[in-house]
Amino acid sequence: MRAAVLEVETPTFRTLSPGPERTSAWTRGHARDLRLVRPGQAPVQGIKGERGHGPPGTLSVRGDSVQSRIIRLYLFLSPSGNTLIILIDLVSGNRALCFRGWLAVTIGVLSLRPSDGRDLSGSRPNILLLMADDLGIGDVGCYGNNTIRTPNIDRLARDGVRLTQHIAAAALCTPSRAAFVTGRYPVRSGMVSSDGSRVLQWTGVAGGLPTDEITFAEILQGRGYTTGLIGKWHLGLNCESSTDHCHHPLHHGFDHFYGMPLSLMGDCAHWDMSEKRANLERRLHVLAQVLALAVLTVSAGKLTRLLSVSWAPAIGLTVGCVLSLAAASCVGTMIVHADCFLMRNHTITEQPMVFARTTALILKEVSSFVKRNQQGPFLLFVSFLHVHIPLVTTENFLGKSLHGLYGDNVQEMDWMVGQILDTLDTEGLTNSTLVYFTSDHGGSLEARQGNHQYGGWNGIYKGGKGMGGWEGGIRVPGIFRWPGVLPAGREVHEPTSLMDVFPTVVRLGGGEVPQDRVIDGLDLLPLLRGTAPHAQHDVLLHYCESFLHAARWFQQDRGALWKVHFQTPAFHPEGAGACYGRAVCPCSGDTVTRHDPPLLFDLSRDPSEAHALTPDTEPSFYHVMARVAQAVEGHRRTLRPVSLQLDTLSNSWRPWLQPCCAPFPLCWCSRDGDGP
């Protein structure tokens, strides 16, 4: 414990009931500058801390200049982590002097909570990052939902700092996650496309997070952290063979990986809402029809002697037609085996996945990792498979919410968050662990079938998943908790980014932010602790694929948050709030509207982006446009040519890159009994 000053004026003590407080072993230490002050008398000098007296978790203090007088301080940390309870005994010989009472003081009194000016760089807490998949900001209780129960996420917010303008760097999984782990806009690393692919489509593709990109896990690994990723990766796997693992998490700084290299999909459960299967089936059926027509044409020509050819072309076309129909009938099964499997490090443990036990396996892996590394420090990134379709939910949660299967899945994920936090409590790691919760982007509005909505709700914000500029696709929950360091119940209403997590955790872990490249994230700690008056971001950019769709400017002197849209997707049907009939809205082409002049909104007054401003209605219109244009131009000057990892060339399935736990194509195994 750091040197401290406590002035106690007797006999005025506030008596508190000794509730079920928990002792904390880290309170054992020295208070070298403790002063006992009595009315009208000089402070008692020479008081020093001693160990070994009193119950566990106590600090005894002896007053050398008060002869036989002994002061014993018993220190207890409250469950919230915000209050230090001190039991003080004054004893002279065998007779108690003066008083015995309870004194509640804030941790800041004894410097157990760092002072506002304290530099926490290199403090090396454990770091637990929790990321939901496709969760809408309006699906969480602490962000305004009162019909889906999320008590554990809400508890994090009560005990920590809640960000109300937390922004994803992209509105889809792969680019958003690439930005999260690198602290850089995905356009810098090439983790975007220009032809509509948008995310990694298969496990067996060559695209992925480039090997020269630096992740926060890589930096902290070099600083002595044990690093782990459990859950969804979706940033690539192989480059040239099915075993080179060039994009694997273990090649990007993680010591341990357990989870899905790709992502959950509707195709994993043969849902009617299909990402790939339905389109492939349709193409194969069209191909079969074309081949069948060719067979009939060749056969008719042969029989009528209009074509002087052998029967070989007709036979070959017939074989092709039969193979196309056969492929169409089994492509769904092929996708399940090719993409829906679990790995532990470099070994496939379950192919395909057995969804009934996936949640239990994920939680078991998290618990095992924390227990193995309780001596710390560790960084654990838990990337939930929830709440992406097909909304895999265990029986205990089915039918429990008011919002169908989607609500059930959200409530199960919240329960998982609670189980993970309980593991920290059980292992005594709560106070030494920074916990962060977020979603990779907004909820999917197009995930609808009939009258059933299988995607998230983005609250008052316009748009959703896949929409590069509209707020509903990129505004996400952001919660940080670190008892005794971050103030409980604090809210931050200024722009922050998922990219900010990179420099924040790197500096806490004692690492250095790379200087050989542009890092777009900024250290959040001063803002979280309240030592910085404003967010460091004045401008944030919003890409859709490689196309810049929007930008925001935080004008600090006015407290105004401006949003400029250069182009927006055309919703379908007209007047709708999404691109129904498609998986996501497009980023370019005829179904995207380009705005000249750009659309302008004042999010500080119009967070729903319902009323576009004009030069006639907003005197600052041209000033805002000029400031944003200047920022965009400055940003573009920092971009360098890179290979686009998500374009079709790198994002097409290649059989030789397909991971398989048995001779290809017999990809089937179940080894998850071999867990750690």
JSON list of N, CA and C in Angstrom, two decimals, residues 164-189:
[
{"chain": "A", "resi": 164, "resn": "THR", "atom": "N", "xyz": [-21.72, 6.30, -24.03]},
{"chain": "A", "resi": 164, "resn": "THR", "atom": "CA", "xyz": [-22.98, 6.43, -24.76]},
{"chain": "A", "resi": 164, "resn": "THR", "atom": "C", "xyz": [-22.77, 6.74, -26.24]},
{"chain": "A", "resi": 165, "resn": "GLN", "atom": "N", "xyz": [-21.53, 7.09, -26.62]},
{"chain": "A", "resi": 165, "resn": "GLN", "atom": "CA", "xyz": [-21.24, 7.34, -28.04]},
{"chain": "A", "resi": 165, "resn": "GLN", "atom": "C", "xyz": [-20.04, 6.52, -28.47]},
{"chain": "A", "resi": 166, "resn": "HIS", "atom": "N", "xyz": [-20.18, 5.21, -28.27]},
{"chain": "A", "resi": 166, "resn": "HIS", "atom": "CA", "xyz": [-19.10, 4.28, -28.60]},
{"chain": "A", "resi": 166, "resn": "HIS", "atom": "C", "xyz": [-19.33, 3.77, -30.02]},
{"chain": "A", "resi": 167, "resn": "ILE", "atom": "N", "xyz": [-18.33, 3.89, -30.88]},
{"chain": "A", "resi": 167, "resn": "ILE", "atom": "CA", "xyz": [-18.53, 3.71, -32.32]},
{"chain": "A", "resi": 167, "resn": "ILE", "atom": "C", "xyz": [-17.63, 2.60, -32.85]},
{"chain": "A", "resi": 168, "resn": "ALA", "atom": "N", "xyz": [-18.23, 1.66, -33.60]},
{"chain": "A", "resi": 168, "resn": "ALA", "atom": "CA", "xyz": [-17.47, 0.64, -34.30]},
{"chain": "A", "resi": 168, "resn": "ALA", "atom": "C", "xyz": [-16.84, 1.24, -35.55]},
{"chain": "A", "resi": 169, "resn": "ALA", "atom": "N", "xyz": [-15.69, 0.70, -35.95]},
{"chain": "A", "resi": 169, "resn": "ALA", "atom": "CA", "xyz": [-14.99, 1.23, -37.12]},
{"chain": "A", "resi": 169, "resn": "ALA", "atom": "C", "xyz": [-15.60, 0.73, -38.42]},
{"chain": "A", "resi": 170, "resn": "ALA", "atom": "N", "xyz": [-16.51, -0.23, -38.36]},
{"chain": "A", "resi": 170, "resn": "ALA", "atom": "CA", "xyz": [-17.20, -0.73, -39.53]},
{"chain": "A", "resi": 170, "resn": "ALA", "atom": "C", "xyz": [-18.50, -1.37, -39.06]},
{"chain": "A", "resi": 171, "resn": "ALA", "atom": "N", "xyz": [-19.43, -1.53, -39.99]},
{"chain": "A", "resi": 171, "resn": "ALA", "atom": "CA", "xyz": [-20.76, -2.03, -39.62]},
{"chain": "A", "resi": 171, "resn": "ALA", "atom": "C", "xyz": [-20.91, -3.52, -39.91]},
{"chain": "A", "resi": 172, "resn": "LEU", "atom": "N", "xyz": [-19.80, -4.21, -40.17]},
{"chain": "A", "resi": 172, "resn": "LEU", "atom": "CA", "xyz": [-19.83, -5.66, -40.37]},
{"chain": "A", "resi": 172, "resn": "LEU", "atom": "C", "xyz": [-18.65, -6.30, -39.64]},
{"chain": "A", "resi": 173, "resn": "CYS", "atom": "N", "xyz": [-18.77, -7.63, -39.44]},
{"chain": "A", "resi": 173, "resn": "CYS", "atom": "CA", "xyz": [-17.87, -8.35, -38.53]},
{"chain": "A", "resi": 173, "resn": "CYS", "atom": "C", "xyz": [-16.39, -8.22, -38.86]},
{"chain": "A", "resi": 174, "resn": "THR", "atom": "N", "xyz": [-15.97, -8.71, -40.02]},
{"chain": "A", "resi": 174, "resn": "THR", "atom": "CA", "xyz": [-14.54, -8.82, -40.30]},
{"chain": "A", "resi": 174, "resn": "THR", "atom": "C", "xyz": [-13.82, -7.47, -40.23]},
{"chain": "A", "resi": 175, "resn": "PRO", "atom": "N", "xyz": [-14.27, -6.44, -40.93]},
{"chain": "A", "resi": 175, "resn": "PRO", "atom": "CA", "xyz": [-13.53, -5.17, -40.83]},
{"chain": "A", "resi": 175, "resn": "PRO", "atom": "C", "xyz": [-13.59, -4.55, -39.44]},
{"chain": "A", "resi": 176, "resn": "SER", "atom": "N", "xyz": [-14.72, -4.67, -38.74]},
{"chain": "A", "resi": 176, "resn": "SER", "atom": "CA", "xyz": [-14.82, -4.11, -37.40]},
{"chain": "A", "resi": 176, "resn": "SER", "atom": "C", "xyz": [-13.84, -4.79, -36.45]},
{"chain": "A", "resi": 177, "resn": "ARG", "atom": "N", "xyz": [-13.75, -6.11, -36.53]},
{"chain": "A", "resi": 177, "resn": "ARG", "atom": "CA", "xyz": [-12.86, -6.85, -35.63]},
{"chain": "A", "resi": 177, "resn": "ARG", "atom": "C", "xyz": [-11.40, -6.61, -35.97]},
{"chain": "A", "resi": 178, "resn": "ALA", "atom": "N", "xyz": [-11.10, -6.45, -37.25]},
{"chain": "A", "resi": 178, "resn": "ALA", "atom": "CA", "xyz": [-9.73, -6.12, -37.64]},
{"chain": "A", "resi": 178, "resn": "ALA", "atom": "C", "xyz": [-9.31, -4.78, -37.04]},
{"chain": "A", "resi": 179, "resn": "ALA", "atom": "N", "xyz": [-10.22, -3.80, -37.09]},
{"chain": "A", "resi": 179, "resn": "ALA", "atom": "CA", "xyz": [-9.92, -2.49, -36.50]},
{"chain": "A", "resi": 179, "resn": "ALA", "atom": "C", "xyz": [-9.77, -2.59, -34.99]},
{"chain": "A", "resi": 180, "resn": "PHE", "atom": "N", "xyz": [-10.57, -3.43, -34.36]},
{"chain": "A", "resi": 180, "resn": "PHE", "atom": "CA", "xyz": [-10.54, -3.58, -32.90]},
{"chain": "A", "resi": 180, "resn": "PHE", "atom": "C", "xyz": [-9.19, -4.10, -32.43]},
{"chain": "A", "resi": 181, "resn": "VAL", "atom": "N", "xyz": [-8.68, -5.14, -33.05]},
{"chain": "A", "resi": 181, "resn": "VAL", "atom": "CA", "xyz": [-7.44, -5.76, -32.55]},
{"chain": "A", "resi": 181, "resn": "VAL", "atom": "C", "xyz": [-6.19, -5.01, -32.97]},
{"chain": "A", "resi": 182, "resn": "THR", "atom": "N", "xyz": [-6.29, -4.14, -34.00]},
{"chain": "A", "resi": 182, "resn": "THR", "atom": "CA", "xyz": [-5.11, -3.41, -34.48]},
{"chain": "A", "resi": 182, "resn": "THR", "atom": "C", "xyz": [-5.14, -1.93, -34.12]},
{"chain": "A", "resi": 183, "resn": "GLY", "atom": "N", "xyz": [-6.32, -1.38, -33.75]},
{"chain": "A", "resi": 183, "resn": "GLY", "atom": "CA", "xyz": [-6.41, 0.03, -33.46]},
{"chain": "A", "resi": 183, "resn": "GLY", "atom": "C", "xyz": [-6.36, 0.91, -34.70]},
{"chain": "A", "resi": 184, "resn": "ARG", "atom": "N", "xyz": [-6.63, 0.31, -35.88]},
{"chain": "A", "resi": 184, "resn": "ARG", "atom": "CA", "xyz": [-6.50, 1.03, -37.16]},
{"chain": "A", "resi": 184, "resn": "ARG", "atom": "C", "xyz": [-7.76, 0.84, -38.00]},
{"chain": "A", "resi": 185, "resn": "TYR", "atom": "N", "xyz": [-8.11, 1.89, -38.75]},
{"chain": "A", "resi": 185, "resn": "TYR", "atom": "CA", "xyz": [-9.20, 1.72, -39.69]},
{"chain": "A", "resi": 185, "resn": "TYR", "atom": "C", "xyz": [-8.90, 0.52, -40.60]},
{"chain": "A", "resi": 186, "resn": "PRO", "atom": "N", "xyz": [-9.89, -0.32, -40.88]},
{"chain": "A", "resi": 186, "resn": "PRO", "atom": "CA", "xyz": [-9.62, -1.53, -41.66]},
{"chain": "A", "resi": 186, "resn": "PRO", "atom": "C", "xyz": [-9.13, -1.24, -43.07]},
{"chain": "A", "resi": 187, "resn": "VAL", "atom": "N", "xyz": [-9.40, -0.04, -43.59]},
{"chain": "A", "resi": 187, "resn": "VAL", "atom": "CA", "xyz": [-8.90, 0.29, -44.92]},
{"chain": "A", "resi": 187, "resn": "VAL", "atom": "C", "xyz": [-7.38, 0.36, -44.92]},
{"chain": "A", "resi": 188, "resn": "ARG", "atom": "N", "xyz": [-6.77, 0.60, -43.77]},
{"chain": "A", "resi": 188, "resn": "ARG", "atom": "CA", "xyz": [-5.30, 0.66, -43.70]},
{"chain": "A", "resi": 188, "resn": "ARG", "atom": "C", "xyz": [-4.67, -0.73, -43.82]},
{"chain": "A", "resi": 189, "resn": "SER", "atom": "N", "xyz": [-5.34, -1.74, -43.27]},
{"chain": "A", "resi": 189, "resn": "SER", "atom": "CA", "xyz": [-4.78, -3.10, -43.30]},
{"chain": "A", "resi": 189, "resn": "SER", "atom": "C", "xyz": [-5.26, -3.90, -44.49]}
]
